[in-house]
Amino acid sequence: MIEFRKVSKVYPGGTVGLNNIDLKIEPGEFVVIVGLSGAGKSTLLRSINRLHEITSGEIFISGKSITSAEGRQLRVMRRGIGMIFQSFNLVKRSTVLRNVLAGRVGYRSTFRTLLGLFPKHDMDLAFGALKRVNMLEKAYQRADQLSGGQQQRVSIARALAQEATIILADEPVASLDPLTTRQVMDDLQRINREMGITTVVNLHYIDLAREYATRIIGVRAGEIVFDGTAAEATDDVFSAIYGRPVSEAERLGGKTDEAI
Amino acid sequence: MTKPFYTRWKMWLVLASVIVVYAWAFSGIPFTGIKQTAWQIIQAIFKGLFHPDWDYVYLAEGEDLLRGLGETLAIALLGTSISVILTIPFALWASRNLVRTRLFSGASTFTLSLIRTFPDIIMAIIFIKAVGPGAFAGVLTIGINSIGMLGKLNSEAIEDLDMGPSEALKACGANRLQTIWYAIVPQAIPSYLSFALFRLEINVRSAAILGAVGAGGIGTPLIFAMEGRTWSRVGIILLGIIVLVTLIDWISGMLRRRLVQGRS
């Protein structure tokens, strides 16, 4: 469970990133956070694993405060939270397998990881994770030889190798084409359903949000302005979140049964 | 509208400054004229240079061209290897995207600048005083002197790296050393090797000259041959240096091209 208690973030210079957020995300939920760019989606997501620091309030992961965690404690909490990035953030010159094994370094001593001596358990986890995203046959290829969609699936495998109970995805499909977008979103949904991993995704396509989310959170100017099911998030609701009518650029199009 | 004062007089001001600088520079050099024998000496030098002493290439009792060049190459290789290792901590500490404390990265940048301000000849003379003349002084000079350039180039390369993978490793719960090893090192290796090879090219030239002040290698017999006016021996030594430098440049250039191709 992820819990925000009166969380605020003020950037140096006075810009408010988050304003007094109270939020609870239950285990197994598939939450999609929507909002204009600059509304605070990314800040909200990245404050969960403290890639962004908050200025006040406290965030709890499974009852433990990550806000007050330091050093080893913080690293132990982070290794249980997988993260997917818009630009994949793989080490392009390393093999796919090594990128996935990077998800295990938080579990092993510095000495072991510097020598690359991963125990069989870790290797099994890495191969299992690659199999789950259908990337097993690419294990020994260099990451830069893969397409964008394939790279994103490797980064999902990295999160799985972490044995994460939470996956945070910051605009995971923003640099992908519509077809691979659906493949990556399907992977995330399947993992969420089959393994019960709590998934929090930032998206800007409203039709994708409705299609995959069990819960949609709308963010505007650092505040939560909508929190409900996909069915409740009508076009009017999105207009309210965005503060203007929904534009066509915010729809991916394709499979959705909603009228476009 | 008239031109502003500065624009109108700019050319004349620049010209006047150049004349002042030249006048000052020439006033410091005593012109003693050209000696009567100059033409004969120049003829002798060129005759020697174009009739190299081929016997000097290999002498059974040692102290020949091949051994001199061998020692020069050894000094350059060993010196470069030392600097390539010593430069790692400096490069990491000087990278502002890895070290958050400005004072700390600034201290490393300052040290690197300080090393770069020392000409290698001066550093060689200092090391000769410290450890005595010979190849060891040459190795130390090159080993320390190269850190200045390699540290700066590598830290700048690290500052230009994609920090995304580092962020991802941090999010995985990796500590700083693990993050550097898994996210920074694989990205930095091609440029690191390329800079090391480039520096090796410079160091072969440097090692050839350092012998002139007594830091081992081919420079020592070169300076002796010049003092003894055995121009044919000077000729063969210069020829040897040209061949060695060209060969190393060619090999190094080939390797660096392959590194660049493999990067992308």
Coordinates of N, CA, C and O in Angstrom, one line a residue, chain B residues 64-152:
Chain B
D64 N 72.0 1.0 -29.2 CA 71.8 1.4 -30.6 C 70.4 2.0 -30.8 O 69.7 2.2 -29.8
L65 N 70.0 2.2 -32.1 CA 68.7 2.9 -32.4 C 67.5 2.0 -31.9 O 66.6 2.5 -31.2
L66 N 67.6 0.7 -32.2 CA 66.4 -0.1 -31.9 C 66.1 -0.2 -30.4 O 65.0 0.0 -29.9
R67 N 67.2 -0.3 -29.6 CA 67.1 -0.4 -28.2 C 66.6 1.0 -27.6 O 65.8 1.1 -26.7
G68 N 67.1 2.1 -28.2 CA 66.7 3.4 -27.8 C 65.2 3.6 -28.1 O 64.5 4.1 -27.2
L69 N 64.8 3.3 -29.3 CA 63.4 3.4 -29.6 C 62.5 2.5 -28.7 O 61.4 2.9 -28.3
G70 N 63.0 1.3 -28.5 CA 62.3 0.3 -27.6 C 62.1 0.9 -26.3 O 61.0 0.8 -25.7
E71 N 63.1 1.5 -25.7 CA 63.0 2.1 -24.4 C 62.0 3.3 -24.4 O 61.2 3.4 -23.5
T72 N 62.1 4.1 -25.5 CA 61.1 5.2 -25.6 C 59.7 4.7 -25.6 O 58.8 5.2 -24.9
L73 N 59.4 3.6 -26.4 CA 58.1 3.1 -26.5 C 57.7 2.5 -25.1 O 56.5 2.7 -24.7
A74 N 58.6 1.9 -24.4 CA 58.3 1.3 -23.1 C 57.9 2.4 -22.1 O 57.0 2.2 -21.4
I75 N 58.7 3.5 -22.2 CA 58.4 4.6 -21.3 C 57.0 5.1 -21.5 O 56.2 5.3 -20.6
A76 N 56.7 5.3 -22.8 CA 55.4 5.9 -23.2 C 54.2 4.9 -22.8 O 53.2 5.3 -22.2
L77 N 54.4 3.6 -23.1 CA 53.4 2.6 -22.7 C 53.2 2.5 -21.2 O 52.0 2.6 -20.7
L78 N 54.3 2.4 -20.5 CA 54.2 2.3 -19.0 C 53.6 3.5 -18.4 O 52.7 3.5 -17.6
G79 N 54.1 4.7 -18.9 CA 53.6 6.0 -18.3 C 52.1 6.2 -18.6 O 51.4 6.5 -17.7
T80 N 51.7 5.8 -19.8 CA 50.3 6.0 -20.2 C 49.4 5.0 -19.3 O 48.4 5.4 -18.8
S81 N 49.9 3.8 -19.2 CA 49.2 2.8 -18.3 C 49.0 3.3 -16.9 O 47.9 3.2 -16.4
I82 N 50.0 3.9 -16.4 CA 49.9 4.4 -15.0 C 48.9 5.6 -14.9 O 48.0 5.6 -14.1
S83 N 49.0 6.5 -15.9 CA 48.1 7.7 -15.9 C 46.7 7.2 -16.1 O 45.7 7.8 -15.6
V84 N 46.5 6.2 -17.0 CA 45.1 5.8 -17.3 C 44.4 5.2 -16.0 O 43.2 5.5 -15.8
I85 N 45.2 4.6 -15.1 CA 44.6 4.1 -13.9 C 44.4 5.2 -12.9 O 43.4 5.4 -12.3
L86 N 45.5 6.1 -12.8 CA 45.4 7.2 -11.8 C 44.3 8.2 -12.1 O 43.8 8.9 -11.3
T87 N 44.0 8.3 -13.4 CA 43.0 9.3 -13.8 C 41.6 9.0 -13.4 O 40.8 9.9 -13.3
I88 N 41.3 7.7 -13.1 CA 39.9 7.3 -12.8 C 39.3 8.1 -11.7 O 38.3 8.7 -11.8
P89 N 40.0 8.0 -10.5 CA 39.4 8.8 -9.4 C 39.2 10.3 -9.6 O 38.2 10.9 -9.3
F90 N 40.3 10.8 -10.3 CA 40.2 12.3 -10.6 C 39.0 12.6 -11.5 O 38.3 13.5 -11.3
A91 N 38.9 11.7 -12.6 CA 37.8 12.0 -13.5 C 36.4 11.9 -12.8 O 35.5 12.7 -13.1
L92 N 36.3 10.9 -12.0 CA 35.0 10.7 -11.3 C 34.7 11.9 -10.3 O 33.6 12.4 -10.3
W93 N 35.8 12.3 -9.6 CA 35.6 13.4 -8.6 C 35.3 14.7 -9.3 O 34.7 15.6 -8.8
A94 N 35.9 14.9 -10.5 CA 35.7 16.2 -11.2 C 34.4 16.3 -11.9 O 34.1 17.3 -12.4
S95 N 33.7 15.2 -12.0 CA 32.4 15.2 -12.8 C 31.3 15.8 -11.9 O 30.9 15.3 -10.9
R96 N 30.7 16.9 -12.4 CA 29.8 17.6 -11.6 C 28.4 16.9 -11.5 O 27.6 17.2 -10.6
N97 N 28.2 16.0 -12.4 CA 26.9 15.2 -12.3 C 27.0 14.0 -11.3 O 26.0 13.4 -11.0
L98 N 28.2 13.7 -10.9 CA 28.4 12.6 -9.9 C 28.6 13.1 -8.5 O 28.2 12.6 -7.5
V99 N 29.3 14.2 -8.4 CA 29.7 14.8 -7.1 C 28.9 16.0 -6.9 O 28.9 17.0 -7.6
R100 N 28.0 15.9 -5.9 CA 27.1 17.0 -5.6 C 27.8 18.2 -5.0 O 27.4 19.4 -5.2
T101 N 28.8 18.0 -4.1 CA 29.5 19.1 -3.5 C 30.4 19.8 -4.4 O 31.3 19.2 -4.9
R102 N 30.1 21.0 -4.8 CA 30.9 21.8 -5.7 C 32.4 21.9 -5.3 O 33.3 21.8 -6.1
L103 N 32.6 22.0 -3.9 CA 33.9 22.2 -3.4 C 34.8 21.0 -3.8 O 35.9 21.1 -4.1
F104 N 34.2 19.8 -3.7 CA 34.9 18.6 -3.9 C 35.3 18.4 -5.3 O 36.4 18.1 -5.7
S105 N 34.3 18.6 -6.2 CA 34.6 18.4 -7.7 C 35.5 19.6 -8.1 O 36.4 19.4 -8.9
G106 N 35.3 20.8 -7.5 CA 36.2 21.9 -7.8 C 37.6 21.6 -7.4 O 38.6 22.0 -8.2
A107 N 37.9 20.9 -6.3 CA 39.2 20.6 -5.9 C 39.9 19.7 -6.9 O 41.1 19.9 -7.2
S108 N 39.1 18.7 -7.4 CA 39.7 17.8 -8.4 C 40.0 18.6 -9.7 O 41.1 18.4 -10.3
T109 N 39.1 19.4 -10.1 CA 39.3 20.2 -11.4 C 40.5 21.1 -11.2 O 41.3 21.2 -12.2
F110 N 40.7 21.6 -10.0 CA 41.8 22.5 -9.8 C 43.1 21.7 -9.9 O 44.1 22.2 -10.5
T111 N 43.2 20.5 -9.2 CA 44.4 19.7 -9.3 C 44.7 19.4 -10.7 O 45.9 19.4 -11.1
L112 N 43.7 19.0 -11.5 CA 43.9 18.7 -12.9 C 44.5 19.9 -13.7 O 45.4 19.7 -14.5
S113 N 44.0 21.0 -13.4 CA 44.5 22.2 -14.1 C 45.9 22.5 -13.7 O 46.8 22.8 -14.6
L114 N 46.2 22.3 -12.4 CA 47.6 22.5 -11.9 C 48.5 21.6 -12.6 O 49.6 22.0 -13.0
I115 N 48.2 20.3 -12.8 CA 49.1 19.4 -13.4 C 49.3 19.8 -14.9 O 50.4 19.7 -15.4
R116 N 48.2 20.3 -15.5 CA 48.3 20.7 -16.9 C 49.2 21.9 -17.2 O 49.8 22.0 -18.2
T117 N 49.4 22.7 -16.1 CA 50.2 23.9 -16.3 C 51.7 23.6 -16.3 O 52.5 24.4 -16.8
F118 N 52.1 22.4 -15.8 CA 53.5 22.0 -15.8 C 53.9 21.5 -17.2 O 53.3 20.4 -17.6
P119 N 54.8 22.1 -17.9 CA 55.3 21.5 -19.1 C 56.0 20.2 -18.7 O 56.6 20.1 -17.7
D120 N 55.9 19.2 -19.6 CA 56.5 17.8 -19.3 C 58.0 17.9 -19.0 O 58.5 17.2 -18.2
I121 N 58.7 18.8 -19.8 CA 60.2 18.9 -19.6 C 60.5 19.3 -18.1 O 61.4 18.8 -17.5
I122 N 59.8 20.3 -17.6 CA 60.0 20.8 -16.3 C 59.7 19.7 -15.3 O 60.5 19.4 -14.4
M123 N 58.6 19.0 -15.5 CA 58.3 17.9 -14.6 C 59.4 16.8 -14.6 O 59.8 16.2 -13.6
A124 N 59.9 16.5 -15.9 CA 61.0 15.5 -16.0 C 62.2 15.9 -15.2 O 62.8 15.1 -14.5
I125 N 62.6 17.2 -15.3 CA 63.8 17.7 -14.6 C 63.6 17.5 -13.1 O 64.5 17.1 -12.4
I126 N 62.4 17.8 -12.6 CA 62.1 17.6 -11.2 C 62.2 16.1 -10.8 O 62.9 15.8 -9.8
F127 N 61.6 15.3 -11.6 CA 61.7 13.8 -11.3 C 63.1 13.3 -11.4 O 63.5 12.4 -10.6
I128 N 63.9 13.8 -12.3 CA 65.3 13.4 -12.4 C 66.1 13.8 -11.2 O 66.8 13.0 -10.6
K129 N 65.8 14.9 -10.6 CA 66.4 15.3 -9.4 C 66.0 14.4 -8.2 O 66.7 14.1 -7.3
A130 N 64.7 13.9 -8.3 CA 64.2 13.1 -7.2 C 64.6 11.7 -7.3 O 65.0 11.1 -6.3
V131 N 64.6 11.0 -8.5 CA 64.9 9.6 -8.6 C 66.1 9.3 -9.5 O 66.4 8.2 -9.7
G132 N 66.8 10.4 -9.9 CA 68.0 10.1 -10.7 C 67.6 10.0 -12.2 O 66.5 9.7 -12.5
P133 N 68.6 10.3 -13.1 CA 68.3 10.2 -14.5 C 68.0 8.8 -14.9 O 68.5 7.8 -14.3
G134 N 67.3 8.7 -16.0 CA 67.0 7.3 -16.6 C 65.5 7.2 -16.9 O 64.7 8.1 -16.8
A135 N 65.2 6.0 -17.4 CA 63.8 5.7 -17.9 C 62.8 5.9 -16.8 O 61.6 6.3 -17.1
F136 N 63.1 5.5 -15.5 CA 62.1 5.6 -14.5 C 61.6 7.0 -14.3 O 60.4 7.2 -14.2
A137 N 62.5 8.0 -14.4 CA 62.1 9.4 -14.3 C 61.1 9.7 -15.4 O 60.1 10.4 -15.3
G138 N 61.4 9.2 -16.6 CA 60.5 9.4 -17.8 C 59.1 8.8 -17.6 O 58.1 9.5 -17.9
V139 N 59.1 7.6 -17.0 CA 57.8 6.9 -16.8 C 57.0 7.8 -15.8 O 55.8 8.0 -16.0
L140 N 57.6 8.2 -14.7 CA 56.9 9.0 -13.7 C 56.4 10.3 -14.3 O 55.3 10.7 -14.1
T141 N 57.2 11.0 -15.1 CA 56.8 12.2 -15.7 C 55.6 12.0 -16.6 O 54.6 12.7 -16.4
I142 N 55.6 11.0 -17.4 CA 54.5 10.8 -18.3 C 53.3 10.3 -17.6 O 52.2 10.8 -17.8
G143 N 53.5 9.5 -16.6 CA 52.4 8.9 -15.8 C 51.7 10.0 -15.1 O 50.4 10.1 -15.0
I144 N 52.4 11.0 -14.5 CA 51.7 12.1 -13.7 C 51.2 13.2 -14.7 O 50.1 13.6 -14.6
N145 N 52.0 13.5 -15.7 CA 51.7 14.6 -16.5 C 50.4 14.4 -17.4 O 49.6 15.3 -17.6
S146 N 50.2 13.1 -17.8 CA 49.1 12.8 -18.6 C 47.7 12.9 -17.8 O 46.7 13.0 -18.4
I147 N 47.8 12.8 -16.5 CA 46.6 12.8 -15.7 C 45.8 14.1 -16.0 O 44.6 14.1 -16.0
G148 N 46.6 15.2 -16.1 CA 45.9 16.5 -16.3 C 45.0 16.5 -17.5 O 43.8 16.9 -17.3
M149 N 45.4 16.0 -18.6 CA 44.6 16.0 -19.8 C 43.5 14.9 -19.7 O 42.3 15.1 -20.0
L150 N 44.0 13.7 -19.4 CA 43.0 12.6 -19.3 C 41.9 12.8 -18.3 O 40.7 12.5 -18.6
G151 N 42.2 13.3 -17.2 CA 41.2 13.6 -16.1 C 40.2 14.5 -16.6 O 39.0 14.3 -16.5
K152 N 40.7 15.6 -17.3 CA 39.7 16.6 -17.8 C 38.8 16.1 -18.9 O 37.6 16.2 -18.8

